[in-house]
PDB file of C-alpha atoms and ligand atoms in Angstrom:
ATOM      1  CA  MET K 882       0.070  -0.034   0.027  1.00  0.00           C
ATOM      2  CA  GLN K 883       1.313   3.424  -1.007  1.00  0.00           C
ATOM      3  CA  LEU K 884       0.991   5.590   2.171  1.00  0.00           C
ATOM      4  CA  PRO K 885       0.365   9.318   2.111  1.00  0.00           C
ATOM      5  CA  PRO K 886       2.876  11.616   3.695  1.00  0.00           C
ATOM      6  CA  ILE K 887       2.306  13.132   7.087  1.00  0.00           C
ATOM      7  CA  VAL K 888       1.268  16.780   6.595  1.00  0.00           C
ATOM      8  CA  GLN K 889       3.722  19.162   8.386  1.00  0.00           C
ATOM      9  CA  THR K 890       2.956  22.360  10.333  1.00  0.00           C
ATOM     10  CA  GLY K 891       2.366  25.349   8.115  1.00  0.00           C
ATOM     11  CA  HIS K 892      -0.272  23.483   6.079  1.00  0.00           C
ATOM     12  CA  ALA K 893      -3.671  25.091   6.510  1.00  0.00           C
ATOM     13  CA  ILE K 894      -5.479  21.879   7.047  1.00  0.00           C
ATOM     14  CA  LEU K 895      -3.785  21.398  10.478  1.00  0.00           C
ATOM     15  CA  ARG K 896      -5.496  24.652  11.493  1.00  0.00           C
ATOM     16  CA  GLU K 897      -8.991  23.868  10.456  1.00  0.00           C
ATOM     17  CA  ARG K 898     -11.809  22.391  12.468  1.00  0.00           C
ATOM     18  CA  ALA K 899     -12.345  18.920  11.007  1.00  0.00           C
ATOM     19  CA  ALA K 900     -15.888  17.911   9.919  1.00  0.00           C
ATOM     20  CA  GLU K 901     -18.098  15.482  11.769  1.00  0.00           C
ATOM     21  CA  VAL K 902     -18.327  12.125  10.134  1.00  0.00           C
ATOM     22  CA  THR K 903     -21.928  11.027   9.196  1.00  0.00           C
ATOM     23  CA  VAL K 904     -23.298   7.492   9.618  1.00  0.00           C
ATOM     24  CA  GLN K 905     -23.560   7.336   5.727  1.00  0.00           C
ATOM     25  CA  GLN K 906     -19.826   8.071   5.368  1.00  0.00           C
ATOM     26  CA  ILE K 907     -18.926   5.372   7.966  1.00  0.00           C
ATOM     27  CA  GLU K 908     -20.619   2.693   5.896  1.00  0.00           C
ATOM     28  CA  THR K 909     -18.570   3.540   2.696  1.00  0.00           C
ATOM     29  CA  PRO K 910     -15.500   1.391   1.710  1.00  0.00           C
ATOM     30  CA  GLN K 911     -13.673   4.683   1.256  1.00  0.00           C
ATOM     31  CA  PHE K 912     -14.065   5.482   5.004  1.00  0.00           C
ATOM     32  CA  GLN K 913     -12.825   1.969   5.999  1.00  0.00           C
ATOM     33  CA  GLN K 914      -9.870   2.514   3.646  1.00  0.00           C
ATOM     34  CA  LEU K 915      -9.077   5.867   5.331  1.00  0.00           C
ATOM     35  CA  VAL K 916      -9.026   4.179   8.814  1.00  0.00           C
ATOM     36  CA  ASP K 917      -6.701   1.382   7.441  1.00  0.00           C
ATOM     37  CA  THR K 918      -4.462   3.991   5.940  1.00  0.00           C
ATOM     38  CA  MET K 919      -4.344   5.957   9.211  1.00  0.00           C
ATOM     39  CA  ILE K 920      -3.334   2.937  11.146  1.00  0.00           C
ATOM     40  CA  ALA K 921      -0.618   1.999   8.683  1.00  0.00           C
ATOM     41  CA  VAL K 922       0.700   5.676   8.625  1.00  0.00           C
ATOM     42  CA  MET K 923       0.794   5.719  12.433  1.00  0.00           C
ATOM     43  CA  ARG K 924       2.515   2.312  12.785  1.00  0.00           C
ATOM     44  CA  GLN K 925       5.061   3.186   9.990  1.00  0.00           C
ATOM     45  CA  ALA K 926       5.957   6.580  11.452  1.00  0.00           C
ATOM     46  CA  PRO K 927       6.120   5.117  14.093  1.00  0.00           C
ATOM     47  CA  GLY K 928       3.795   7.013  16.435  1.00  0.00           C
ATOM     48  CA  VAL K 929       1.220   6.368  19.223  1.00  0.00           C
ATOM     49  CA  GLY K 930      -1.498   8.411  17.621  1.00  0.00           C
ATOM     50  CA  LEU K 931      -2.705  10.064  14.409  1.00  0.00           C
ATOM     51  CA  ALA K 932      -5.560  12.400  13.459  1.00  0.00           C
ATOM     52  CA  ALA K 933      -7.063  12.411   9.926  1.00  0.00           C
ATOM     53  CA  PRO K 934      -5.993  15.967   9.093  1.00  0.00           C
ATOM     54  CA  GLN K 935      -2.432  14.774   9.417  1.00  0.00           C
ATOM     55  CA  ILE K 936      -2.872  12.927   6.313  1.00  0.00           C
ATOM     56  CA  GLY K 937      -4.771  15.705   4.636  1.00  0.00           C
ATOM     57  CA  VAL K 938      -8.326  14.584   5.356  1.00  0.00           C
ATOM     58  CA  SER K 939     -10.417  17.093   7.317  1.00  0.00           C
ATOM     59  CA  MET K 940     -12.641  14.531   9.131  1.00  0.00           C
ATOM     60  CA  ARG K 941     -13.091  13.791  12.875  1.00  0.00           C
ATOM     61  CA  VAL K 942     -11.257  10.539  13.136  1.00  0.00           C
ATOM     62  CA  ILE K 943      -8.332   9.567  15.376  1.00  0.00           C
ATOM     63  CA  VAL K 944      -6.456   6.413  15.807  1.00  0.00           C
ATOM     64  CA  LEU K 945      -4.146   5.443  18.755  1.00  0.00           C
ATOM     65  CA  GLU K 946      -2.185   2.607  20.039  1.00  0.00           C
ATOM     66  CA  ASP K 947       0.794   2.155  22.309  1.00  0.00           C
ATOM     67  CA  THR K 948       2.921  -0.951  22.378  1.00  0.00           C
ATOM     68  CA  GLU K 949       5.703  -2.328  24.671  1.00  0.00           C
ATOM     69  CA  GLN K 950       8.259  -1.657  21.962  1.00  0.00           C
ATOM     70  CA  ALA K 951       7.142   1.894  21.585  1.00  0.00           C
ATOM     71  CA  SER K 952       8.165   2.872  25.149  1.00  0.00           C
ATOM     72  CA  ALA K 953      11.181   0.415  25.307  1.00  0.00           C
ATOM     73  CA  HIS K 954      13.592   3.443  25.206  1.00  0.00           C
ATOM     74  CA  LEU K 955      12.171   4.669  28.589  1.00  0.00           C
ATOM     75  CA  ALA K 956      13.601   3.603  31.941  1.00  0.00           C
ATOM     76  CA  PRO K 957      10.964   1.739  34.142  1.00  0.00           C
ATOM     77  CA  GLN K 958      10.959   4.697  36.371  1.00  0.00           C
ATOM     78  CA  GLU K 959      10.137   7.079  33.494  1.00  0.00           C
ATOM     79  CA  ARG K 960       7.423   4.767  32.319  1.00  0.00           C
ATOM     80  CA  HIS K 961       5.973   4.801  35.736  1.00  0.00           C
ATOM     81  CA  GLU K 962       6.005   8.565  36.068  1.00  0.00           C
ATOM     82  CA  ARG K 963       4.274   9.022  32.809  1.00  0.00           C
ATOM     83  CA  GLU K 964       1.786   6.199  33.615  1.00  0.00           C
ATOM     84  CA  ARG K 965       2.582   4.780  30.322  1.00  0.00           C
ATOM     85  CA  GLU K 966       0.982   1.440  29.877  1.00  0.00           C
ATOM     86  CA  PRO K 967       0.584  -0.241  26.501  1.00  0.00           C
ATOM     87  CA  PHE K 968      -3.024  -0.211  25.096  1.00  0.00           C
ATOM     88  CA  ARG K 969      -4.630  -1.920  22.181  1.00  0.00           C
ATOM     89  CA  LEU K 970      -5.457  -0.193  18.864  1.00  0.00           C
ATOM     90  CA  ARG K 971      -8.387   2.248  19.214  1.00  0.00           C
ATOM     91  CA  VAL K 972     -10.202   4.165  16.514  1.00  0.00           C
ATOM     92  CA  PHE K 973     -12.476   7.013  17.522  1.00  0.00           C
ATOM     93  CA  VAL K 974     -14.883   8.796  15.138  1.00  0.00           C
ATOM     94  CA  ASN K 975     -16.368  12.145  16.297  1.00  0.00           C
ATOM     95  CA  PRO K 976     -14.693  11.920  19.698  1.00  0.00           C
ATOM     96  CA  VAL K 977     -15.835  14.052  22.528  1.00  0.00           C
ATOM     97  CA  LEU K 978     -13.329  14.390  25.419  1.00  0.00           C
ATOM     98  CA  ARG K 979     -14.278  15.228  29.008  1.00  0.00           C
ATOM     99  CA  PRO K 980     -11.560  15.936  31.527  1.00  0.00           C
ATOM    100  CA  GLN K 981     -12.078  14.043  34.837  1.00  0.00           C
ATOM    101  CA  GLY K 982     -10.889  15.600  38.115  1.00  0.00           C
ATOM    102  CA  LYS K 983      -8.479  18.486  38.621  1.00  0.00           C
ATOM    103  CA  GLU K 984      -5.180  16.797  38.252  1.00  0.00           C
ATOM    104  CA  SER K 985      -2.754  17.722  35.571  1.00  0.00           C
ATOM    105  CA  ARG K 986       0.678  16.513  34.423  1.00  0.00           C
ATOM    106  CA  LEU K 987       3.710  18.135  32.675  1.00  0.00           C
ATOM    107  CA  PHE K 988       5.713  16.015  30.230  1.00  0.00           C
ATOM    108  CA  LEU K 989       7.663  16.362  26.968  1.00  0.00           C
ATOM    109  CA  GLU K 990       5.458  15.793  23.991  1.00  0.00           C
ATOM    110  CA  GLY K 991       6.184  15.567  20.332  1.00  0.00           C
ATOM    111  CA  CYS K 992       3.998  15.486  17.113  1.00  0.00           C
ATOM    112  CA  LEU K 993       4.467  13.709  13.786  1.00  0.00           C
ATOM    113  CA  SER K 994       3.455  16.953  12.093  1.00  0.00           C
ATOM    114  CA  ILE K 995       6.177  19.015  13.878  1.00  0.00           C
ATOM    115  CA  ALA K 996       8.908  16.540  13.113  1.00  0.00           C
ATOM    116  CA  GLY K 997      12.103  16.701  15.066  1.00  0.00           C
ATOM    117  CA  TYR K 998      10.917  18.857  17.992  1.00  0.00           C
ATOM    118  CA  ALA K 999       9.416  18.360  21.418  1.00  0.00           C
ATOM    119  CA  ALA K1000       8.246  20.591  24.319  1.00  0.00           C
ATOM    120  CA  VAL K1001       6.646  20.308  27.797  1.00  0.00           C
ATOM    121  CA  VAL K1002       2.881  20.419  27.637  1.00  0.00           C
ATOM    122  CA  GLU K1003       0.462  20.436  30.534  1.00  0.00           C
ATOM    123  CA  ARG K1004      -2.393  17.964  30.080  1.00  0.00           C
ATOM    124  CA  HIS K1005      -5.239  16.649  32.253  1.00  0.00           C
ATOM    125  CA  ARG K1006      -4.182  13.440  34.000  1.00  0.00           C
ATOM    126  CA  GLN K1007      -7.477  11.733  33.400  1.00  0.00           C
ATOM    127  CA  VAL K1008     -10.110  11.947  30.695  1.00  0.00           C
ATOM    128  CA  GLU K1009     -13.131  10.218  29.319  1.00  0.00           C
ATOM    129  CA  VAL K1010     -13.763  10.088  25.686  1.00  0.00           C
ATOM    130  CA  SER K1011     -16.930   9.010  23.867  1.00  0.00           C
ATOM    131  CA  GLY K1012     -17.419   8.551  20.262  1.00  0.00           C
ATOM    132  CA  LEU K1013     -18.082   5.921  17.637  1.00  0.00           C
ATOM    133  CA  ASP K1014     -15.833   3.040  16.550  1.00  0.00           C
ATOM    134  CA  ARG K1015     -14.858   2.524  12.896  1.00  0.00           C
ATOM    135  CA  TYR K1016     -18.171   0.620  12.328  1.00  0.00           C
ATOM    136  CA  GLY K1017     -20.352   3.323  13.877  1.00  0.00           C
ATOM    137  CA  LYS K1018     -20.889   1.631  17.256  1.00  0.00           C
ATOM    138  CA  PRO K1019     -20.882   4.027  20.281  1.00  0.00           C
ATOM    139  CA  GLN K1020     -17.945   3.607  22.682  1.00  0.00           C
ATOM    140  CA  THR K1021     -16.581   5.286  25.719  1.00  0.00           C
ATOM    141  CA  TRP K1022     -13.100   5.029  27.298  1.00  0.00           C
ATOM    142  CA  LEU K1023     -12.035   6.409  30.723  1.00  0.00           C
ATOM    143  CA  THR K1024      -8.319   6.555  30.939  1.00  0.00           C
ATOM    144  CA  HIS K1025      -5.414   8.335  32.706  1.00  0.00           C
ATOM    145  CA  GLY K1026      -1.696   8.996  32.275  1.00  0.00           C
ATOM    146  CA  TRP K1027      -0.131   8.590  28.842  1.00  0.00           C
ATOM    147  CA  PRO K1028      -3.200   7.367  26.785  1.00  0.00           C
ATOM    148  CA  ALA K1029      -5.155  10.353  28.278  1.00  0.00           C
ATOM    149  CA  ARG K1030      -2.343  12.601  26.968  1.00  0.00           C
ATOM    150  CA  ILE K1031      -2.348  11.004  23.546  1.00  0.00           C
ATOM    151  CA  LEU K1032      -6.193  11.503  23.424  1.00  0.00           C
ATOM    152  CA  GLN K1033      -5.932  15.159  24.268  1.00  0.00           C
ATOM    153  CA  HIS K1034      -3.273  15.721  21.668  1.00  0.00           C
ATOM    154  CA  GLU K1035      -5.218  13.839  18.946  1.00  0.00           C
ATOM    155  CA  VAL K1036      -8.607  15.523  19.650  1.00  0.00           C
ATOM    156  CA  ASP K1037      -6.863  18.917  19.603  1.00  0.00           C
ATOM    157  CA  HIS K1038      -5.821  18.160  16.030  1.00  0.00           C
ATOM    158  CA  LEU K1039      -9.565  17.824  15.133  1.00  0.00           C
ATOM    159  CA  ASP K1040      -9.977  21.445  16.335  1.00  0.00           C
ATOM    160  CA  GLY K1041      -6.908  22.833  14.524  1.00  0.00           C
ATOM    161  CA  VAL K1042      -4.879  23.010  17.658  1.00  0.00           C
ATOM    162  CA  LEU K1043      -1.303  21.914  17.870  1.00  0.00           C
ATOM    163  CA  TYR K1044       0.730  21.258  21.036  1.00  0.00           C
ATOM    164  CA  VAL K1045       2.861  24.435  20.290  1.00  0.00           C
ATOM    165  CA  ASP K1046      -0.320  26.395  21.196  1.00  0.00           C
ATOM    166  CA  ARG K1047      -0.257  24.870  24.736  1.00  0.00           C
ATOM    167  CA  MET K1048       3.461  24.236  25.363  1.00  0.00           C
ATOM    168  CA  LEU K1049       5.785  25.896  27.866  1.00  0.00           C
ATOM    169  CA  THR K1050       7.596  27.929  25.187  1.00  0.00           C
ATOM    170  CA  ARG K1051      10.901  27.869  26.782  1.00  0.00           C
ATOM    171  CA  SER K1052      10.962  24.113  26.780  1.00  0.00           C
ATOM    172  CA  PHE K1053      10.654  23.871  23.024  1.00  0.00           C
ATOM    173  CA  ALA K1054      13.636  21.885  21.663  1.00  0.00           C
ATOM    174  CA  LYS K1055      15.107  19.856  18.861  1.00  0.00           C
ATOM    175  CA  VAL K1056      15.173  16.136  19.563  1.00  0.00           C
TER     176      VAL K1056
HETATM  177 ZN1   ZN T2254       0.260  15.579  16.631  1.00  0.00          ZN
END
């Protein structure tokens, strides 16, 4: 499969509010193809999340997945601090995020659309997300730590927001 490139910052699509996906759209082979492409692009990057605008499609779809290998570079202590636990592949269509509780966390974060850089970003520690799965079935996920961070980052993409809008500017660095 020929994979599309990941759109880099500066492209207008990353600053648009992506469109809601309709039930009719979900039922099309083109939509299922889009989801498969997003999963393949995320895994190839490799990354732990991807939003449709990052491959040039302005629709409210995100994919996320974290594996043991993806965090293998972190010391057990770092993994523990980040509350970074592997989780299975998830696809959310029209996700709606609700922060839970008042706790937040500060950690370095990167983005496949701002290749080569990272910065410290404050995120809610715990969130609940609802939306549809790739077949249009409603689903809800309550999570905390690293997956909660990924969700906040990806849902931001659907609203045209990048982590550089939220970062501690003096922490911005080349990686
Ligand atoms: Zn990103």
